[in-house]
Amino acid sequence: MQIYGETFDSRLMLGTARYPSPDILRQAIAASGAKIVTVSLRREAAGERAGQAFWDIIREAGVSVLPNTAGCHSVREAVTTAEMAREVFGTTLIKLEVIGDADTLQPDLFGLVEATQILSSEGFQVLAYTTEDLVAADRLVEAGCRVLMPWGSPIGSARGLNNVYGLRAMRARFPDLTLIVDAGIGVPSHASQAMELGYDGVLLSSAVALAGDPVKMAEAFRLAVAAGRLGYEADPLLPRDMAEPSTPVLGQALLGGAVLS
């Protein structure tokens, strides 16, 4: 998976919040095979034991950190949070979220484009949390974004891919852009479906953190993402309206001992 010119071995990205314990978080990261984990600025408690313990886990896991602007509801808040995150985490990568609706946590597409323009001009490498709206996607690319992260469904809903047509259309519109399905993934089959559509990766958090066994679920998602990508690369059989026999008719035995020639 290519993220602003850097290659990562895993196509699965993992959130780090709401795990039952630091040890389970550590095990889940290892089981997932993820090379990038997301973290909000609020997660980093500078100078406190909790913050230090979190950073110990990240260092031991050997993964890259992708800070995000989770919970920001305005352009100013998102930009300020991103600027602070750059100082704290030492990276220009930022997963940009500008939330427009408190109930669905749907992105504010107008604010997202504006924030992308500002941050891109400041040297940030933006990964934009967006919808499958193609017009907004065009504007984000024009603003300098090179990684789009459309939602599958609302954050934490576990509903999977609500608009497969829209996601497929986005993949077709931007064949050379890195596209990552973010939000709404609930079970491994959802992740596999996203990969079968040709997406470059999947980001998930609650589906693992809140599972009965987060470590097993992390491994399940690792396998699902790999299987989905292999299925996409294998050029799968497309759906058809009529039946087609899988066994050849030519050479089929007939009653009376005759054989078709």
mmCIF file of C-alpha atoms in Angstrom:
data_model
loop_
_atom_site.group_PDB
_atom_site.id
_atom_site.type_symbol
_atom_site.label_atom_id
_atom_site.label_comp_id
_atom_site.label_asym_id
_atom_site.label_seq_id
_atom_site.Cartn_x
_atom_site.Cartn_y
_atom_site.Cartn_z
ATOM 1 C CA MET A 1 0.000 0.000 0.000
ATOM 2 C CA GLN A 2 1.377 3.384 -1.053
ATOM 3 C CA ILE A 3 0.903 6.367 1.257
ATOM 4 C CA TYR A 4 2.488 9.523 -0.177
ATOM 5 C CA GLY A 5 5.354 7.590 -1.733
ATOM 6 C CA GLU A 6 6.004 5.287 1.229
ATOM 7 C CA THR A 7 5.265 1.571 0.903
ATOM 8 C CA PHE A 8 3.646 -0.450 3.685
ATOM 9 C CA ASP A 9 3.518 -4.241 3.730
ATOM 10 C CA SER A 10 0.032 -4.415 5.247
ATOM 11 C CA ARG A 11 -3.174 -3.034 3.738
ATOM 12 C CA LEU A 12 -4.912 -3.009 7.128
ATOM 13 C CA MET A 13 -4.782 0.091 9.335
ATOM 14 C CA LEU A 14 -5.870 -0.120 12.958
ATOM 15 C CA GLY A 15 -7.274 2.340 15.494
ATOM 16 C CA THR A 16 -5.907 2.317 19.036
ATOM 17 C CA ALA A 17 -8.827 3.486 21.200
ATOM 18 C CA ARG A 18 -11.264 1.615 23.479
ATOM 19 C CA TYR A 19 -9.291 -1.588 23.965
ATOM 20 C CA PRO A 20 -9.920 -3.483 27.235
ATOM 21 C CA SER A 21 -6.281 -3.166 28.276
ATOM 22 C CA PRO A 22 -2.878 -2.035 26.977
ATOM 23 C CA ASP A 23 -1.768 -5.661 26.711
ATOM 24 C CA ILE A 24 -4.739 -6.580 24.511
ATOM 25 C CA LEU A 25 -3.983 -3.566 22.311
ATOM 26 C CA ARG A 26 -0.413 -4.795 21.970
ATOM 27 C CA GLN A 27 -1.538 -8.302 21.029
ATOM 28 C CA ALA A 28 -4.182 -7.029 18.602
ATOM 29 C CA ILE A 29 -1.678 -4.883 16.708
ATOM 30 C CA ALA A 30 0.620 -7.884 16.343
ATOM 31 C CA ALA A 31 -2.211 -10.207 15.256
ATOM 32 C CA SER A 32 -3.522 -7.719 12.690
ATOM 33 C CA GLY A 33 -0.182 -7.351 10.945
ATOM 34 C CA ALA A 34 -0.961 -3.624 10.616
ATOM 35 C CA LYS A 35 1.968 -1.297 9.944
ATOM 36 C CA ILE A 36 0.015 1.927 10.580
ATOM 37 C CA VAL A 37 -2.069 2.758 13.644
ATOM 38 C CA THR A 38 -4.186 5.856 14.083
ATOM 39 C CA VAL A 39 -4.170 7.984 17.206
ATOM 40 C CA SER A 40 -5.880 11.231 18.168
ATOM 41 C CA LEU A 41 -4.085 14.088 19.867
ATOM 42 C CA ARG A 42 -6.218 13.501 22.956
ATOM 43 C CA ARG A 43 -4.680 10.037 23.240
ATOM 44 C CA GLU A 44 -1.232 11.451 23.873
ATOM 45 C CA ALA A 45 -1.070 12.494 27.526
ATOM 46 C CA ALA A 46 2.305 14.210 27.564
ATOM 47 C CA GLY A 47 4.107 13.835 30.861
ATOM 48 C CA GLU A 48 1.610 11.340 32.270
ATOM 49 C CA ARG A 49 2.109 7.638 32.885
ATOM 50 C CA ALA A 50 -0.838 6.725 30.654
ATOM 51 C CA GLY A 51 0.698 8.530 27.711
ATOM 52 C CA GLN A 52 4.099 6.981 28.271
ATOM 53 C CA ALA A 53 2.599 3.486 28.481
ATOM 54 C CA PHE A 54 0.823 4.037 25.180
ATOM 55 C CA TRP A 55 4.031 5.133 23.471
ATOM 56 C CA ASP A 56 5.843 2.095 24.846
ATOM 57 C CA ILE A 57 3.288 -0.122 23.083
ATOM 58 C CA ILE A 58 3.715 1.738 19.797
ATOM 59 C CA ARG A 59 7.507 1.529 19.927
ATOM 60 C CA GLU A 60 7.453 -2.171 20.757
ATOM 61 C CA ALA A 61 5.034 -2.853 17.890
ATOM 62 C CA GLY A 62 7.321 -1.128 15.385
ATOM 63 C CA VAL A 63 4.428 0.576 13.588
ATOM 64 C CA SER A 64 3.962 4.036 12.109
ATOM 65 C CA VAL A 65 1.595 6.498 13.762
ATOM 66 C CA LEU A 66 -1.072 8.317 11.770
ATOM 67 C CA PRO A 67 -2.497 11.165 13.879
ATOM 68 C CA ASN A 68 -6.087 12.201 13.204
ATOM 69 C CA THR A 69 -8.384 15.112 13.936
ATOM 70 C CA ALA A 70 -11.179 12.964 15.335
ATOM 71 C CA GLY A 71 -13.975 14.902 16.992
ATOM 72 C CA CYS A 72 -13.292 18.190 15.200
ATOM 73 C CA HIS A 73 -16.437 19.967 13.990
ATOM 74 C CA SER A 74 -14.954 23.058 12.341
ATOM 75 C CA VAL A 75 -12.173 23.931 9.928
ATOM 76 C CA ARG A 76 -10.359 25.990 12.539
ATOM 77 C CA GLU A 77 -10.495 23.198 15.108
ATOM 78 C CA ALA A 78 -9.278 20.597 12.614
ATOM 79 C CA VAL A 79 -6.407 22.739 11.318
ATOM 80 C CA THR A 80 -5.267 23.674 14.837
ATOM 81 C CA THR A 81 -5.412 20.042 15.952
ATOM 82 C CA ALA A 82 -3.408 18.959 12.905
ATOM 83 C CA GLU A 83 -0.748 21.592 13.593
ATOM 84 C CA MET A 84 -0.468 20.465 17.210
ATOM 85 C CA ALA A 85 -0.327 16.801 16.147
ATOM 86 C CA ARG A 86 2.580 17.545 13.811
ATOM 87 C CA GLU A 87 4.537 18.911 16.759
ATOM 88 C CA VAL A 88 3.623 16.062 19.117
ATOM 89 C CA PHE A 89 3.976 13.114 16.759
ATOM 90 C CA GLY A 90 6.680 14.462 14.465
ATOM 91 C CA THR A 91 4.963 13.681 11.169
ATOM 92 C CA THR A 92 3.338 15.630 8.348
ATOM 93 C CA LEU A 93 0.829 12.835 7.733
ATOM 94 C CA ILE A 94 -2.637 13.627 9.042
ATOM 95 C CA LYS A 95 -5.937 11.799 8.815
ATOM 96 C CA LEU A 96 -8.247 14.764 8.396
ATOM 97 C CA GLU A 97 -11.740 14.625 9.866
ATOM 98 C CA VAL A 98 -14.179 17.532 9.895
ATOM 99 C CA ILE A 99 -17.479 16.241 11.267
ATOM 100 C CA GLY A 100 -20.646 17.893 9.989
ATOM 101 C CA ASP A 101 -23.433 15.931 11.664
ATOM 102 C CA ALA A 102 -23.442 14.870 15.312
ATOM 103 C CA ASP A 103 -25.813 11.926 14.824
ATOM 104 C CA THR A 104 -24.275 10.211 11.792
ATOM 105 C CA LEU A 105 -20.755 11.665 12.176
ATOM 106 C CA GLN A 106 -20.920 12.368 8.445
ATOM 107 C CA PRO A 107 -18.025 14.505 7.198
ATOM 108 C CA ASP A 108 -18.597 18.190 6.471
ATOM 109 C CA LEU A 109 -17.439 18.045 2.858
ATOM 110 C CA PHE A 110 -17.261 21.822 2.450
ATOM 111 C CA GLY A 111 -15.161 22.222 5.586
ATOM 112 C CA LEU A 112 -13.068 19.200 4.637
ATOM 113 C CA VAL A 113 -12.057 20.744 1.311
ATOM 114 C CA GLU A 114 -11.248 24.072 2.960
ATOM 115 C CA ALA A 115 -9.147 22.418 5.684
ATOM 116 C CA THR A 116 -7.337 20.315 3.068
ATOM 117 C CA GLN A 117 -6.394 23.437 1.119
ATOM 118 C CA ILE A 118 -4.973 25.066 4.248
ATOM 119 C CA LEU A 119 -3.061 22.030 5.476
ATOM 120 C CA SER A 120 -1.694 21.141 2.032
ATOM 121 C CA SER A 121 -0.322 24.684 1.733
ATOM 122 C CA GLU A 122 1.405 24.158 5.077
ATOM 123 C CA GLY A 123 3.142 21.001 3.890
ATOM 124 C CA PHE A 124 0.819 18.399 5.397
ATOM 125 C CA GLN A 125 0.163 15.096 3.641
ATOM 126 C CA VAL A 126 -3.590 14.760 4.017
ATOM 127 C CA LEU A 127 -5.600 11.545 4.208
ATOM 128 C CA ALA A 128 -9.167 12.820 4.005
ATOM 129 C CA TYR A 129 -12.047 11.059 5.737
ATOM 130 C CA THR A 130 -14.869 11.666 3.276
ATOM 131 C CA THR A 131 -17.955 10.127 1.703
ATOM 132 C CA GLU A 132 -18.233 8.458 -1.708
ATOM 133 C CA ASP A 133 -19.315 11.795 -3.243
ATOM 134 C CA LEU A 134 -17.347 12.172 -6.492
ATOM 135 C CA VAL A 135 -17.654 15.960 -6.702
ATOM 136 C CA ALA A 136 -16.195 16.362 -3.215
ATOM 137 C CA ALA A 137 -13.488 13.865 -4.128
ATOM 138 C CA ASP A 138 -12.504 15.941 -7.165
ATOM 139 C CA ARG A 139 -12.282 19.055 -4.992
ATOM 140 C CA LEU A 140 -10.144 17.269 -2.412
ATOM 141 C CA VAL A 141 -7.706 16.101 -5.072
ATOM 142 C CA GLU A 142 -7.542 19.617 -6.498
ATOM 143 C CA ALA A 143 -6.783 20.861 -2.977
ATOM 144 C CA GLY A 144 -3.756 18.569 -2.760
ATOM 145 C CA CYS A 145 -5.102 15.397 -1.143
ATOM 146 C CA ARG A 146 -3.549 12.183 -2.472
ATOM 147 C CA VAL A 147 -5.272 9.655 -0.200
ATOM 148 C CA LEU A 148 -9.063 9.525 0.015
ATOM 149 C CA MET A 149 -10.752 7.602 2.813
ATOM 150 C CA PRO A 150 -14.463 7.207 1.996
ATOM 151 C CA TRP A 151 -16.708 5.759 4.662
ATOM 152 C CA GLY A 152 -18.329 2.377 4.252
ATOM 153 C CA SER A 153 -21.110 3.494 6.586
ATOM 154 C CA PRO A 154 -21.312 5.751 9.668
ATOM 155 C CA ILE A 155 -18.508 5.484 12.216
ATOM 156 C CA GLY A 156 -19.058 2.634 14.657
ATOM 157 C CA SER A 157 -22.257 1.439 12.954
ATOM 158 C CA ALA A 158 -20.788 -1.926 11.841
ATOM 159 C CA ARG A 159 -23.145 -1.828 8.841
ATOM 160 C CA GLY A 160 -20.488 -2.554 6.243
ATOM 161 C CA LEU A 161 -20.558 -1.015 2.770
ATOM 162 C CA ASN A 162 -23.829 0.894 2.429
ATOM 163 C CA ASN A 163 -23.153 2.166 -1.092
ATOM 164 C CA VAL A 164 -21.172 -0.380 -3.077
ATOM 165 C CA TYR A 165 -22.086 1.360 -6.336
ATOM 166 C CA GLY A 166 -20.690 4.669 -5.077
ATOM 167 C CA LEU A 167 -17.486 3.074 -3.823
ATOM 168 C CA ARG A 168 -17.009 1.239 -7.115
ATOM 169 C CA ALA A 169 -17.568 4.489 -9.028
ATOM 170 C CA MET A 170 -14.937 6.238 -6.905
ATOM 171 C CA ARG A 171 -12.427 3.487 -7.615
ATOM 172 C CA ALA A 172 -13.102 3.839 -11.336
ATOM 173 C CA ARG A 173 -12.813 7.647 -11.194
ATOM 174 C CA PHE A 174 -9.428 7.568 -9.443
ATOM 175 C CA PRO A 175 -7.594 4.453 -10.672
ATOM 176 C CA ASP A 176 -4.160 5.714 -9.615
ATOM 177 C CA LEU A 177 -5.088 7.324 -6.297
ATOM 178 C CA THR A 178 -4.729 5.540 -2.963
ATOM 179 C CA LEU A 179 -8.240 4.802 -1.674
ATOM 180 C CA ILE A 180 -8.907 3.368 1.785
ATOM 181 C CA VAL A 181 -12.329 2.417 3.130
ATOM 182 C CA ASP A 182 -12.731 3.941 6.570
ATOM 183 C CA ALA A 183 -15.609 3.606 9.072
ATOM 184 C CA GLY A 184 -18.556 1.253 9.345
ATOM 185 C CA ILE A 185 -16.612 -1.990 8.937
ATOM 186 C CA GLY A 186 -18.067 -4.529 11.367
ATOM 187 C CA VAL A 187 -16.952 -8.022 10.368
ATOM 188 C CA PRO A 188 -14.124 -9.467 8.261
ATOM 189 C CA SER A 189 -16.387 -10.052 5.250
ATOM 190 C CA HIS A 190 -16.999 -6.287 5.040
ATOM 191 C CA ALA A 191 -13.265 -5.697 4.772
ATOM 192 C CA SER A 192 -12.871 -8.437 2.186
ATOM 193 C CA GLN A 193 -15.652 -6.900 0.095
ATOM 194 C CA ALA A 194 -13.913 -3.518 0.147
ATOM 195 C CA MET A 195 -10.693 -5.101 -1.042
ATOM 196 C CA GLU A 196 -12.507 -7.022 -3.788
ATOM 197 C CA LEU A 197 -13.692 -3.648 -5.127
ATOM 198 C CA GLY A 198 -10.042 -2.748 -5.708
ATOM 199 C CA TYR A 199 -9.483 -0.508 -2.693
ATOM 200 C CA ASP A 200 -5.930 -0.166 -1.495
ATOM 201 C CA GLY A 201 -6.653 -0.665 2.184
ATOM 202 C CA VAL A 202 -9.089 -0.678 5.080
ATOM 203 C CA LEU A 203 -9.037 1.271 8.333
ATOM 204 C CA LEU A 204 -11.024 -0.026 11.277
ATOM 205 C CA SER A 205 -11.119 0.409 15.018
ATOM 206 C CA SER A 206 -14.285 -0.504 16.946
ATOM 207 C CA ALA A 207 -14.753 -3.783 15.055
ATOM 208 C CA VAL A 208 -11.594 -5.087 16.722
ATOM 209 C CA ALA A 209 -11.440 -3.111 19.972
ATOM 210 C CA LEU A 210 -15.022 -3.910 21.001
ATOM 211 C CA ALA A 211 -15.090 -7.538 19.844
ATOM 212 C CA GLY A 212 -15.436 -10.282 22.454
ATOM 213 C CA ASP A 213 -11.912 -11.386 21.575
ATOM 214 C CA PRO A 214 -10.062 -8.438 19.984
ATOM 215 C CA VAL A 215 -6.935 -10.471 19.259
ATOM 216 C CA LYS A 216 -8.789 -13.174 17.319
ATOM 217 C CA MET A 217 -10.789 -10.534 15.483
ATOM 218 C CA ALA A 218 -7.611 -8.672 14.524
ATOM 219 C CA GLU A 219 -6.227 -11.857 13.002
ATOM 220 C CA ALA A 220 -9.512 -12.511 11.203
ATOM 221 C CA PHE A 221 -9.358 -9.065 9.624
ATOM 222 C CA ARG A 222 -5.741 -9.613 8.587
ATOM 223 C CA LEU A 223 -6.746 -12.756 6.705
ATOM 224 C CA ALA A 224 -9.875 -11.152 5.227
ATOM 225 C CA VAL A 225 -7.973 -8.167 3.834
ATOM 226 C CA ALA A 226 -5.346 -10.439 2.291
ATOM 227 C CA ALA A 227 -8.004 -12.731 0.791
ATOM 228 C CA GLY A 228 -9.992 -9.837 -0.620
ATOM 229 C CA ARG A 229 -6.942 -8.326 -2.283
ATOM 230 C CA LEU A 230 -5.940 -11.679 -3.801
ATOM 231 C CA GLY A 231 -9.483 -12.119 -5.091
ATOM 232 C CA TYR A 232 -9.362 -8.698 -6.751
ATOM 233 C CA GLU A 233 -5.982 -9.373 -8.342
ATOM 234 C CA ALA A 234 -7.232 -12.744 -9.640
ATOM 235 C CA ASP A 235 -9.787 -10.976 -11.906
ATOM 236 C CA PRO A 236 -12.958 -12.562 -10.462
ATOM 237 C CA LEU A 237 -15.933 -13.876 -12.425
ATOM 238 C CA LEU A 238 -18.525 -11.143 -12.880
ATOM 239 C CA PRO A 239 -22.202 -11.661 -11.909
ATOM 240 C CA ARG A 240 -24.537 -12.690 -14.747
ATOM 241 C CA ASP A 241 -28.314 -12.906 -15.097
ATOM 242 C CA MET A 242 -28.489 -16.409 -16.639
ATOM 243 C CA ALA A 243 -27.139 -19.745 -15.495
ATOM 244 C CA GLU A 244 -24.068 -21.160 -17.197
ATOM 245 C CA PRO A 245 -23.022 -24.786 -16.603
ATOM 246 C CA SER A 246 -19.707 -25.265 -14.871
ATOM 247 C CA THR A 247 -19.370 -28.762 -16.354
ATOM 248 C CA PRO A 248 -18.791 -28.899 -20.146
ATOM 249 C CA VAL A 249 -21.632 -30.512 -22.136
ATOM 250 C CA LEU A 250 -19.264 -31.653 -24.887
ATOM 251 C CA GLY A 251 -18.399 -35.309 -24.320
ATOM 252 C CA GLN A 252 -21.276 -35.922 -21.918
ATOM 253 C CA ALA A 253 -22.503 -39.543 -21.836
ATOM 254 C CA LEU A 254 -25.979 -40.217 -23.325
ATOM 255 C CA LEU A 255 -28.495 -42.964 -22.579
ATOM 256 C CA GLY A 256 -27.877 -46.101 -24.634
ATOM 257 C CA GLY A 257 -24.112 -45.790 -24.395
ATOM 258 C CA ALA A 258 -23.728 -43.139 -27.087
ATOM 259 C CA VAL A 259 -21.264 -40.314 -26.476
ATOM 260 C CA LEU A 260 -21.411 -36.798 -27.855
ATOM 261 C CA SER A 261 -18.644 -36.179 -30.346
#
